[in-house]
XYZ file of C-alpha atoms in Angstrom:
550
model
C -28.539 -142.670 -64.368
C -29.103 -144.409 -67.872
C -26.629 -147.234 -68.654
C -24.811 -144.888 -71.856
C -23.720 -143.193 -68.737
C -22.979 -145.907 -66.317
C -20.959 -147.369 -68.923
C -18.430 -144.360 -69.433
C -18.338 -143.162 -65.718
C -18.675 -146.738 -64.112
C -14.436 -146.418 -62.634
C -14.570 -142.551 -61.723
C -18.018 -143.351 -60.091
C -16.063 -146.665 -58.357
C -13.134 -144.558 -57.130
C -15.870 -141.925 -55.430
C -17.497 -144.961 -53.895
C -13.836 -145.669 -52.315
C -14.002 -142.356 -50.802
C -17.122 -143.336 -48.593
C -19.625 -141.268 -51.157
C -23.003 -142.501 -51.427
C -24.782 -142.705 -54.703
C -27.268 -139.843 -53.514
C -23.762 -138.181 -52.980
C -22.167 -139.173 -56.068
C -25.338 -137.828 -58.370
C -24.778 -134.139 -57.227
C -22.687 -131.552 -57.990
C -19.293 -131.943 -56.765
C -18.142 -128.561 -55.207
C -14.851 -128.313 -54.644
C -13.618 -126.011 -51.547
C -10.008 -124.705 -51.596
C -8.792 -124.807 -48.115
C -5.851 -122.469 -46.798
C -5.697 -124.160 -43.694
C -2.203 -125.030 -42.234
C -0.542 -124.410 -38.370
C 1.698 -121.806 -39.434
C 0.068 -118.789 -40.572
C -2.160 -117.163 -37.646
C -4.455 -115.851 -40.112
C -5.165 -119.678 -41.550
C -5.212 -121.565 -38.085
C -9.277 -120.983 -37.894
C -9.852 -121.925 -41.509
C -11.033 -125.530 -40.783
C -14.223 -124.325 -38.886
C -14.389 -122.036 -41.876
C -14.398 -124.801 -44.534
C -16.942 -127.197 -42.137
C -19.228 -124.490 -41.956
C -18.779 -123.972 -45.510
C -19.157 -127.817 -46.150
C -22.373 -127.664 -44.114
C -23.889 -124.477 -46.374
C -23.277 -126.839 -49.375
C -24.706 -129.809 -48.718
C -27.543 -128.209 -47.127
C -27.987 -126.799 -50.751
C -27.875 -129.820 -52.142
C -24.074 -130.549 -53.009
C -21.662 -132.324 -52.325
C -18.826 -130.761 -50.819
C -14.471 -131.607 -51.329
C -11.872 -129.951 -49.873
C -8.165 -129.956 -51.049
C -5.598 -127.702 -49.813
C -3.605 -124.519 -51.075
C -0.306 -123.423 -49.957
C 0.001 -120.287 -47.656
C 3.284 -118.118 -46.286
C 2.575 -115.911 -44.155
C 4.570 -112.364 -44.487
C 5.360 -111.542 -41.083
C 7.298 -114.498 -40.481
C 8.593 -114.527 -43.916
C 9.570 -110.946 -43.336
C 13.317 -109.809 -43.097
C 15.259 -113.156 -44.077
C 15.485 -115.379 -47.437
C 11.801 -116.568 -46.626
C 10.214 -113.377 -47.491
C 11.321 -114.409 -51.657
C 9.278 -116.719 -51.158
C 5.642 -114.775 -50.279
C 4.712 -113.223 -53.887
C 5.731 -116.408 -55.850
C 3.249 -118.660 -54.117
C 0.466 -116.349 -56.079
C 1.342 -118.481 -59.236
C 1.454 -121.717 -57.224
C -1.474 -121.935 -55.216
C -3.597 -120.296 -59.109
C -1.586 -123.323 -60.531
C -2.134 -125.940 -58.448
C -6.054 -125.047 -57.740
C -6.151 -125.345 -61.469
C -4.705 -128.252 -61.814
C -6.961 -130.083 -58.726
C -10.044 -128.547 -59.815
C -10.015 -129.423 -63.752
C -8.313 -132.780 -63.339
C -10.952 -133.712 -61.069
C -14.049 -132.078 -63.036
C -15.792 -130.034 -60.174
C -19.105 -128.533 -60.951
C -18.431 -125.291 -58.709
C -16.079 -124.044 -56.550
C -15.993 -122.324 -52.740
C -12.281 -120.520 -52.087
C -11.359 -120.283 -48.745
C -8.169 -118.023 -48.118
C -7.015 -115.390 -45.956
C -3.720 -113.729 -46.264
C -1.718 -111.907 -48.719
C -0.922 -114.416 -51.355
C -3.837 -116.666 -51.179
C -6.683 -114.381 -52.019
C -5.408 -113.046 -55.346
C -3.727 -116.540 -56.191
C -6.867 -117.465 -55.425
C -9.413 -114.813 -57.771
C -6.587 -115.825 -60.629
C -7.400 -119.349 -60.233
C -11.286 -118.614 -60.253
C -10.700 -116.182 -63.308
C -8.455 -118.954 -65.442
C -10.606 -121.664 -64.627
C -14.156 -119.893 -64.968
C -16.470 -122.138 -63.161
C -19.193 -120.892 -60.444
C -17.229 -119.627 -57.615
C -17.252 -118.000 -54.438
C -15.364 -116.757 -51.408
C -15.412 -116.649 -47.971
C -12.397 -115.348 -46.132
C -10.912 -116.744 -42.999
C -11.602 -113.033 -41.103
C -9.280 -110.446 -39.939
C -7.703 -110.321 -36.226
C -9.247 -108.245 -33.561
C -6.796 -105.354 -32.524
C -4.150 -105.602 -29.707
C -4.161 -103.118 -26.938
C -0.873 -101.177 -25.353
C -1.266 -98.662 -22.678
C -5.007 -98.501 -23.617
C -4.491 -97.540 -27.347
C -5.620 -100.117 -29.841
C -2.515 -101.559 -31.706
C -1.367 -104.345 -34.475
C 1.858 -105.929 -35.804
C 3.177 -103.204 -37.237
C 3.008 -101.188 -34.564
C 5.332 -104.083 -33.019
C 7.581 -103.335 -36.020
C 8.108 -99.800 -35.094
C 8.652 -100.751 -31.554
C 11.925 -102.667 -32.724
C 13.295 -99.515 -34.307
C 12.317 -97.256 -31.142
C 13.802 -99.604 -29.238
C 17.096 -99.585 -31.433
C 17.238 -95.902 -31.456
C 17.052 -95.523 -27.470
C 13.172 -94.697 -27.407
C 11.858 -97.440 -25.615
C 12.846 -100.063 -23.255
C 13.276 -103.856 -23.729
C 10.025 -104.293 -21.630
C 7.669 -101.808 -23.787
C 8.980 -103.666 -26.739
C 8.017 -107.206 -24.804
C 4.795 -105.998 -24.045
C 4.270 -104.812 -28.034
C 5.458 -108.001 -28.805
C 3.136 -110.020 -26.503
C 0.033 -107.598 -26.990
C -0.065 -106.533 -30.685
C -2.134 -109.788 -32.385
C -4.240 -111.385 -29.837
C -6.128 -113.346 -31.724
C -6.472 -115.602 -34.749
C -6.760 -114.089 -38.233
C -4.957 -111.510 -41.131
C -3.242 -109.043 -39.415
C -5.940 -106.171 -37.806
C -5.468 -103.048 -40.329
C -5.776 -102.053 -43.725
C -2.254 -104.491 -44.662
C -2.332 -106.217 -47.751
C -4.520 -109.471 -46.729
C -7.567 -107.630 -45.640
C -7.544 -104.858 -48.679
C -7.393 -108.439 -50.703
C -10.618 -109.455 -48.677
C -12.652 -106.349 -48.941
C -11.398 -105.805 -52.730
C -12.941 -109.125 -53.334
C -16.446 -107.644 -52.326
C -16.217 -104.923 -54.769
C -15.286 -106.959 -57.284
C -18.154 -109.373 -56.179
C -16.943 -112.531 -55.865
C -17.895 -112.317 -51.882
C -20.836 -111.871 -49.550
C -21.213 -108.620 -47.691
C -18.754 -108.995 -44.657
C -16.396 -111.011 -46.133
C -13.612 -108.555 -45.678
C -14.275 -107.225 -42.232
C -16.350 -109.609 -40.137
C -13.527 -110.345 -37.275
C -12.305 -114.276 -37.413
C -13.127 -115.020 -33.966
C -17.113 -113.868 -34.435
C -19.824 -116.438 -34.556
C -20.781 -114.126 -37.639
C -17.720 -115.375 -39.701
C -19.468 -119.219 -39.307
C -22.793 -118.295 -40.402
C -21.433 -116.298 -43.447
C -19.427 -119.717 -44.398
C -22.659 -121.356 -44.326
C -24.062 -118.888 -46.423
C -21.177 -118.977 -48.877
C -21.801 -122.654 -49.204
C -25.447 -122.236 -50.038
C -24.976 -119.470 -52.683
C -22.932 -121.177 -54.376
C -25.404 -124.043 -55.281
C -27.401 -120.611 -56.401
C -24.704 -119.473 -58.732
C -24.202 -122.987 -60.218
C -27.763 -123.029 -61.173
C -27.861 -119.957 -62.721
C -24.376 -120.962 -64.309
C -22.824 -117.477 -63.198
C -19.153 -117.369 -63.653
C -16.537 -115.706 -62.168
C -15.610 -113.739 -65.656
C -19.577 -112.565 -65.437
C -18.760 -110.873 -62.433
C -15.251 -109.739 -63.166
C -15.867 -107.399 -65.939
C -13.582 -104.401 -66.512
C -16.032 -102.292 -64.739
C -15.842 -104.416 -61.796
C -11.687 -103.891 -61.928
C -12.817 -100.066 -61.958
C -15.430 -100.591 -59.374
C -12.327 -102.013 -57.281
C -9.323 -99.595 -57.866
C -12.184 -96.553 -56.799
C -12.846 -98.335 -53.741
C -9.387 -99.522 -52.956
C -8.420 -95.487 -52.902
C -11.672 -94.777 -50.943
C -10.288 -97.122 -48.291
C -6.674 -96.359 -48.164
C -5.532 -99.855 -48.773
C -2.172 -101.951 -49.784
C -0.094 -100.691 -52.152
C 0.337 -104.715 -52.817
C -2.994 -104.097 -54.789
C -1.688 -102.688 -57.831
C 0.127 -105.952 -58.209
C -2.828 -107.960 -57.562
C -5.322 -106.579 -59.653
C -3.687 -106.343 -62.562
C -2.752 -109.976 -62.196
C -6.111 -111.398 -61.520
C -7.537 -109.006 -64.729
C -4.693 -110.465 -66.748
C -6.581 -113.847 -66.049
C -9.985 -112.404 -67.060
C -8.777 -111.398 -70.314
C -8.063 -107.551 -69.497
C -5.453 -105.496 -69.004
C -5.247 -103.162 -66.573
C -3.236 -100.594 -67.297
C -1.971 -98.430 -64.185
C -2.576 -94.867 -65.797
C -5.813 -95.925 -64.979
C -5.017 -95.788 -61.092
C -4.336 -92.401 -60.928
C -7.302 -91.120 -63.247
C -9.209 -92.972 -60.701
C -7.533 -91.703 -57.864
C -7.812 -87.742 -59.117
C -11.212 -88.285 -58.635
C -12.105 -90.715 -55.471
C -11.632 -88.777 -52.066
C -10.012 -91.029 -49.492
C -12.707 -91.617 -46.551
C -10.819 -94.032 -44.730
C -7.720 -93.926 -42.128
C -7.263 -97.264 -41.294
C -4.026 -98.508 -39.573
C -1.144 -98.297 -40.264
C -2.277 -94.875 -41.057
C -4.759 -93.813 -38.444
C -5.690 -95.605 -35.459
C -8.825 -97.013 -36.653
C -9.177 -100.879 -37.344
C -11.073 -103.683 -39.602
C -13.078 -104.365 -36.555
C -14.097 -100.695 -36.701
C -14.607 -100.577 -40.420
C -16.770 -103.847 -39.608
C -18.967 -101.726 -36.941
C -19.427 -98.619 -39.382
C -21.181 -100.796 -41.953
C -18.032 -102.349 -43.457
C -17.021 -102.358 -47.250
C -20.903 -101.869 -48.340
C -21.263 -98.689 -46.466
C -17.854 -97.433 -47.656
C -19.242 -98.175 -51.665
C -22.827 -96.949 -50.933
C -20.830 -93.234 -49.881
C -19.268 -93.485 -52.804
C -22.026 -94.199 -55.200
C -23.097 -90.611 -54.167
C -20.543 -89.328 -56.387
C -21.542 -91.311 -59.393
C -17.969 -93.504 -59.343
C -19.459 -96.694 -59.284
C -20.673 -98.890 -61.956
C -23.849 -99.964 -59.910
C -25.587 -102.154 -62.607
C -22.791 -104.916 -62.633
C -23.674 -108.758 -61.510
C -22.402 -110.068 -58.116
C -22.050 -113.666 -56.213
C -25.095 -112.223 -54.280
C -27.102 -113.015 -57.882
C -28.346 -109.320 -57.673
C -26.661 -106.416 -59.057
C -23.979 -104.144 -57.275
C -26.892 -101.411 -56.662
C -28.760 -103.879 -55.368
C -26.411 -104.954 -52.424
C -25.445 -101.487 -51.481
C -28.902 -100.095 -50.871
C -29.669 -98.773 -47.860
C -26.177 -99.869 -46.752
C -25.443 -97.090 -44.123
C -22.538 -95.422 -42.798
C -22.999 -95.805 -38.886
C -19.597 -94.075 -37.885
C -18.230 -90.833 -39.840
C -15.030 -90.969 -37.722
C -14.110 -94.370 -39.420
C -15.930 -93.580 -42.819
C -15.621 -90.249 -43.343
C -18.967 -88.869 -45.359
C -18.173 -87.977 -49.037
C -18.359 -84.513 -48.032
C -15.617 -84.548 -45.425
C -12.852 -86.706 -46.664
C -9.441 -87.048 -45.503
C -8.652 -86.074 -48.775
C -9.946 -85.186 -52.156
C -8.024 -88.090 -53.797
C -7.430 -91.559 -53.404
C -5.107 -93.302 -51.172
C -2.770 -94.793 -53.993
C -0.804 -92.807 -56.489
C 1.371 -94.365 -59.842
C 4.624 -92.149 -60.343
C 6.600 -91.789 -63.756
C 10.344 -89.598 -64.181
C 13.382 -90.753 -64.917
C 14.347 -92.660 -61.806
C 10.670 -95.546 -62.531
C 9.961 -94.506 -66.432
C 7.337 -97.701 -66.481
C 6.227 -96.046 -63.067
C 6.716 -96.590 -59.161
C 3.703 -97.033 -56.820
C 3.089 -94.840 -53.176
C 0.769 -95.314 -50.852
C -0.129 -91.645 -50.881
C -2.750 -91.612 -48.009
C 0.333 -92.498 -45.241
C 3.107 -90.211 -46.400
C 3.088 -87.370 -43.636
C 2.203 -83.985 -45.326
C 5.715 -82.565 -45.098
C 6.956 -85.413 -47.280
C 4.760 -85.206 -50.317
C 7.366 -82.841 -52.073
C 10.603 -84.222 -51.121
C 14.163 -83.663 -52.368
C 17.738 -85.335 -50.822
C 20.425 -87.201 -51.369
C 20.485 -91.103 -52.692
C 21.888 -93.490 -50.220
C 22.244 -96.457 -52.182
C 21.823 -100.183 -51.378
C 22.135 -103.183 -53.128
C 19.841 -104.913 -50.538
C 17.392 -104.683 -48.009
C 19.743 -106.179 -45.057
C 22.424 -103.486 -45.754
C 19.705 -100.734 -45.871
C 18.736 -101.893 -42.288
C 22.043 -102.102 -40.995
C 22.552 -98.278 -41.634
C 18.992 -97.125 -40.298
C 19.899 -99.404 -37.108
C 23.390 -98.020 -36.948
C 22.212 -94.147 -37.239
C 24.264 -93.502 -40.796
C 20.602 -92.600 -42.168
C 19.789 -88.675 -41.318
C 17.323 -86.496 -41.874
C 16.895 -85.557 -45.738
C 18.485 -88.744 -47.426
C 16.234 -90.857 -49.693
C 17.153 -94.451 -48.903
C 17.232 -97.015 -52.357
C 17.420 -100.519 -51.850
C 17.645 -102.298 -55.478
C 18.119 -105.688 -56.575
C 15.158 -106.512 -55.162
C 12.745 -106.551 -57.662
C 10.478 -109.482 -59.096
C 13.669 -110.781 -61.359
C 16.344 -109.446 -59.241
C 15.392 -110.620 -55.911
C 14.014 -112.945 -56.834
C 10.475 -113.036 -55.685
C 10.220 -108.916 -54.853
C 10.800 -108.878 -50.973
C 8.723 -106.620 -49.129
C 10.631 -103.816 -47.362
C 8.459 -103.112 -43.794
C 11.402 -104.184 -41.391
C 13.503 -100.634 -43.118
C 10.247 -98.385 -43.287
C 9.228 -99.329 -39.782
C 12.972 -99.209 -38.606
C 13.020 -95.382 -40.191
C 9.262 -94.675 -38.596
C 10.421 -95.921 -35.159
C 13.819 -94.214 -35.554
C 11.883 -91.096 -35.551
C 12.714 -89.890 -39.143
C 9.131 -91.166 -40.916
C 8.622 -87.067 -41.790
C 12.176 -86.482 -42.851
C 13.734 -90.049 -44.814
C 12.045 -91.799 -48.109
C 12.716 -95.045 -48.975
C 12.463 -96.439 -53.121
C 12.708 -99.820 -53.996
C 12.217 -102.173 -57.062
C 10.649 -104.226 -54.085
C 7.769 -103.949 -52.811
C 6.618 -102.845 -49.441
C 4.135 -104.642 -46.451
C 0.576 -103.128 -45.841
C 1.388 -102.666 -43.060
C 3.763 -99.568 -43.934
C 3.499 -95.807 -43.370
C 5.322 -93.492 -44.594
C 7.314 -91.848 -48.182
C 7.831 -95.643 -49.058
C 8.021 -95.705 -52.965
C 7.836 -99.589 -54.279
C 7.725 -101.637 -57.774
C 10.174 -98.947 -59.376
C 9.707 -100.093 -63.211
C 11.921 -101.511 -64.935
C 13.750 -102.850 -61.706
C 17.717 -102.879 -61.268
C 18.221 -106.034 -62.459
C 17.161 -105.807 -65.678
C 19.405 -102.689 -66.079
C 16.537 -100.373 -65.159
C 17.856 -96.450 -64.472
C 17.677 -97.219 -60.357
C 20.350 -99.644 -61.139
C 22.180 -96.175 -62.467
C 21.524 -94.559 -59.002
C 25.057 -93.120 -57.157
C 25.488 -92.442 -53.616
C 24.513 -88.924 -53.067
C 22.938 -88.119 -56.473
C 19.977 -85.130 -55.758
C 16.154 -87.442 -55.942
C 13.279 -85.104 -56.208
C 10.013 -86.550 -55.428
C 6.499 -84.823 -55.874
C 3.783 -87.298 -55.128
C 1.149 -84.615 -55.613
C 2.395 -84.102 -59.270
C 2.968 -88.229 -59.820
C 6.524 -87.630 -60.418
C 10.321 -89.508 -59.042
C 13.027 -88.002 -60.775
C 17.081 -87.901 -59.847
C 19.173 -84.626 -61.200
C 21.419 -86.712 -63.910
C 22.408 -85.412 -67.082
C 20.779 -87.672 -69.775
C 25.068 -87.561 -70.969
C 25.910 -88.769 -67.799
C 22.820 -91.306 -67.682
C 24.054 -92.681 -70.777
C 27.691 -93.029 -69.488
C 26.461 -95.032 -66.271
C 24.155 -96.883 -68.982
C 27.286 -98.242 -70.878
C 29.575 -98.945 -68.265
C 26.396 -101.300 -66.212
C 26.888 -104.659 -66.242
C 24.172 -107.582 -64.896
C 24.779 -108.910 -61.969
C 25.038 -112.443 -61.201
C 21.594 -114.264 -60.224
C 21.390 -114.315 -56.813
C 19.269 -117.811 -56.964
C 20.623 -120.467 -59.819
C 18.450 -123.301 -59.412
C 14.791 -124.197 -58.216
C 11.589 -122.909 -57.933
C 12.592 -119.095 -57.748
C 14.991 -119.408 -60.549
C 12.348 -120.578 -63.034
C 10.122 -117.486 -61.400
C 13.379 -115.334 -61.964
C 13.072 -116.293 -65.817
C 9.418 -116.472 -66.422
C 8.441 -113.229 -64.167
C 7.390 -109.822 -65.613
C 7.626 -106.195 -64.525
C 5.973 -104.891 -61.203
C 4.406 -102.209 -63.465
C 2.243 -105.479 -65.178
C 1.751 -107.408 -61.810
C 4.723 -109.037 -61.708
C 3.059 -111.777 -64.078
C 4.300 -114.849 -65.090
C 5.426 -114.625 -69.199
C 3.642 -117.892 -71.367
């Protein structure tokens, strides 16, 4: 080092120094590795042998590895309760605060290490905004549970509750759900919102092959750390950037795949967030063009009874975009974190199990798992996870039964007021009006265990848990509490849904609309101070990812 720069970096380099760094250390690059590690979230407790094997690939490559934290909630114990206002928000803390570490502390590079919901797109924001070489490596997801010899997961504990409140099953069975479902470390075992997060982030290429789908407990998960940690040294030297590899195509690349796989309705909040921090907008019109033309190849639970650890046998996320490619759907020329092109990974990337992948030729369906509906009940649209509504429910019409918040709306499925027919709405729980846009899995698996998942839909301004099945209609646009036309909703009115045709309407005069209109009045903010006040006033429409405004 000359002395022009001894001189200006003499009291950073003396601070390093007092963190046990050796010059050889000091005169590397300094890769920064975001760590999601805490006790609390099962998914997160196996991220510190993550991060050391990480820490090993990088200095083995030459740099010089530092690890500060990000914040992580984990949904299933958030669910059902105050916490769960508090899951979507962290997206714009843990972006903000990796930000913040990372530029105030000039790292060369970065390695993300997350695993559930919130933490992998707060995550791909952060590496978007602050556009330095990055790359991830997920934590893993769980290894299914097993009742009565049938492979299970949480929600299928979920369900059990509302069986179990209906008559269906006994305290025991639900015991044995409860003690059986997650047996291991890691984000939760099907296609919920964590791991469609995980595998989305290797179609958009900002992680190795397996990232998604290799289970957390496998010896494979360590060696793909160490690998993560090496290409990154790779990616700094050939100074590719996270906006290099998440183009608009890429965004494309990952909507197509996210219907081929059936995942998280969560996702079309996610990626429209993390484009917003590239510099595009991703408009949701898109989804559906996309989805009219992507069959879905993949029932992964909660809608089938296949699981990641499945997908992970049949060739995992590769295989499922190399069947794809056959169609021409994918924009295979595009840069990845690999340093070769998408084309390049997929090659020769087979499918080893039909029954889990199903072969372009033989899909579950001819269009994508997702669809975006429009009418006069979500005008900025409503999102459906179209690929777990049961057949009979596609084209559904019945009366409103109207609630002004999830806890009510569970009381009433518990307490047997909900019949066959009725369309349950729970509003006021929307990004603004929540605040912090609750997910609603404890009322979809309460009506699925109840017995009434082919008869009952449930819309919401909310938003629901991957881990739901069934007509569960979420992110109605513009939400109740900014006077939005669910807000208008009676008890009783006639809702006609056709998710085949994209459209939620309810039978309301457009007079009568407009005499409902005048006589509305805003409710009273739930939240008045803190943290999800300041989200309540800064936070945009679910239709536009529930972004932050400024």
């Amino acid at each position: 080092m000359n002395s022009e720069a001894i001189k200006k970096t003499a009291p950073h380099r003396a601070l390093l120094h007092a963190l046990g760094l050796t010059n050889e250390e000091i005169e590397r690059p300094l890769i920064g590795i975001v760590s999601s590690k805490n006790d609390i979230v099962p998914g997160h407790m196996n991220l510190d042998k993550i991060v050391d094997a990480v820490k090993q690939g990088v200095s083995m490559a030459g740099g010089t590895p530092l690890v500060f934290p990000a914040i992580a909630v984990c949904d299933g114990l958030a669910m059902g309760h105050q916490g769960m206002k508090y899951s979507l928000v962290t997206r714009e803390l843990i972006a903000d605060s990796t930000e913040a570490m990372t530029l105030a502390h000039a790292l060369d590079a970065l390695v993300m290490v997350p695993n559930c919901d919130k933490n992998v797109p707060g995550l791909l924001m952060a590496a978007a905004r602050i556009n330095i070489p990055t790359i991830f490596v997920s934590g893993g997801p769980m290894l299914a549970g097993k009742v009565d010899g049938q492979k299970t997961s949480f929600s299928s504990v979920s369900e059990a509750m509302g069986a179990f409140y209906s008559g269906k099953i006994t305290k025991e069975k639900l015991l044995e759900f409860e003690t059986k479902a997650c047996p291991t470390c890691g984000s939760c075992s099907g296609m919920y919102t964590a791991n469609s997060m995980n595998c989305l982030t290797e179609v958009l290429g900002m992680g190795l092959r397996g990232n998604g789908t290799i289970p957390a407990v496998y010896s494979e998960r360590i060696q793909l750390a160490k690998h993560a940690g090496m290409q990154v040294m790779e990616l700094l030297k050939k100074n590719i950037r996270p906006r290099d590899i998440m183009t608009e195509g890429a965004f494309r690349n990952a909507l197509t795949i996210d219907m081929a796989l059936g995942c998280s309705t969560n996702s079309m909040l996610h990626l429209p967030a993390i484009a917003h921090e590239c510099g595009i907008e991703l408009n949701l019109d898109i989804a559906n063009e996309i989805s009219d033309r992507t069959p879905n190849l993949c029932h992964l639970a909660p809608v089938g009874h296949t699981y990641i650890e499945d997908l992970n046998e049949a060739g995992g996320v590769y295989a499922v975009m190399n069947e794809i490619s056959k169609l021409g759907l994918l924009d295979t020329s595009l840069m990845t974190c690999t340093g070769k092109t998408v084309g390049e990974n997929i090659a020769g990337c087979e499918n080893k199990n039909p029954e889990v992948i199903r072969p372009v030729e033989n899909p579950y369906s001819k269009t994508g798992g997702i669809a975006v509906l429009r009418g006069n009940l979500a005008p900025d649209s409503c999102v459906v996870k179209r690929s777990a509504v049961a057949p009979e429910m596609l084209v559904h019409e019945g009366p409103a039964r109207v609630f002004d918040c999830e806890e009510d709306a569970l009381q009433a499925i518990y307490s047997g007021k909900i019949v066959p027919g009725d369309v349950v709405v729970i509003r006021y729980e929307g990004p603004k009006g929540g605040p912090g846009m609750r997910e609603m899995l404890n009322p979809t698996s309460a009506i699925m265990g109840c017995g009434l998942g082919d008869s009952v839909a449930l819309i919401t301004d909310g938003r629901f848990s991957g881990a739901t099945r069934g007509a569960a209609i979420g992110h109605v646009s513009p939400e109740a509490a900014v006077g939005g036309n669910i807000a208008l909703v009676e008890e009783g009115d006639l809702i006609q849904i056709d998710i085949m045709k994209n459209q939620i309407n309810f039978k309301v005069s457009d007079e009568e609309l407009e005499r409902r209109r005048k006589a509305w009045k805003p409710r009273t903010p739930k939240i008045t101070t803190g943290y999800l006040a300041r989200y309540a006033a800064l936070v945009t429409s679910g239709s536009k990812g529930a972004i932050l405004q400024g």
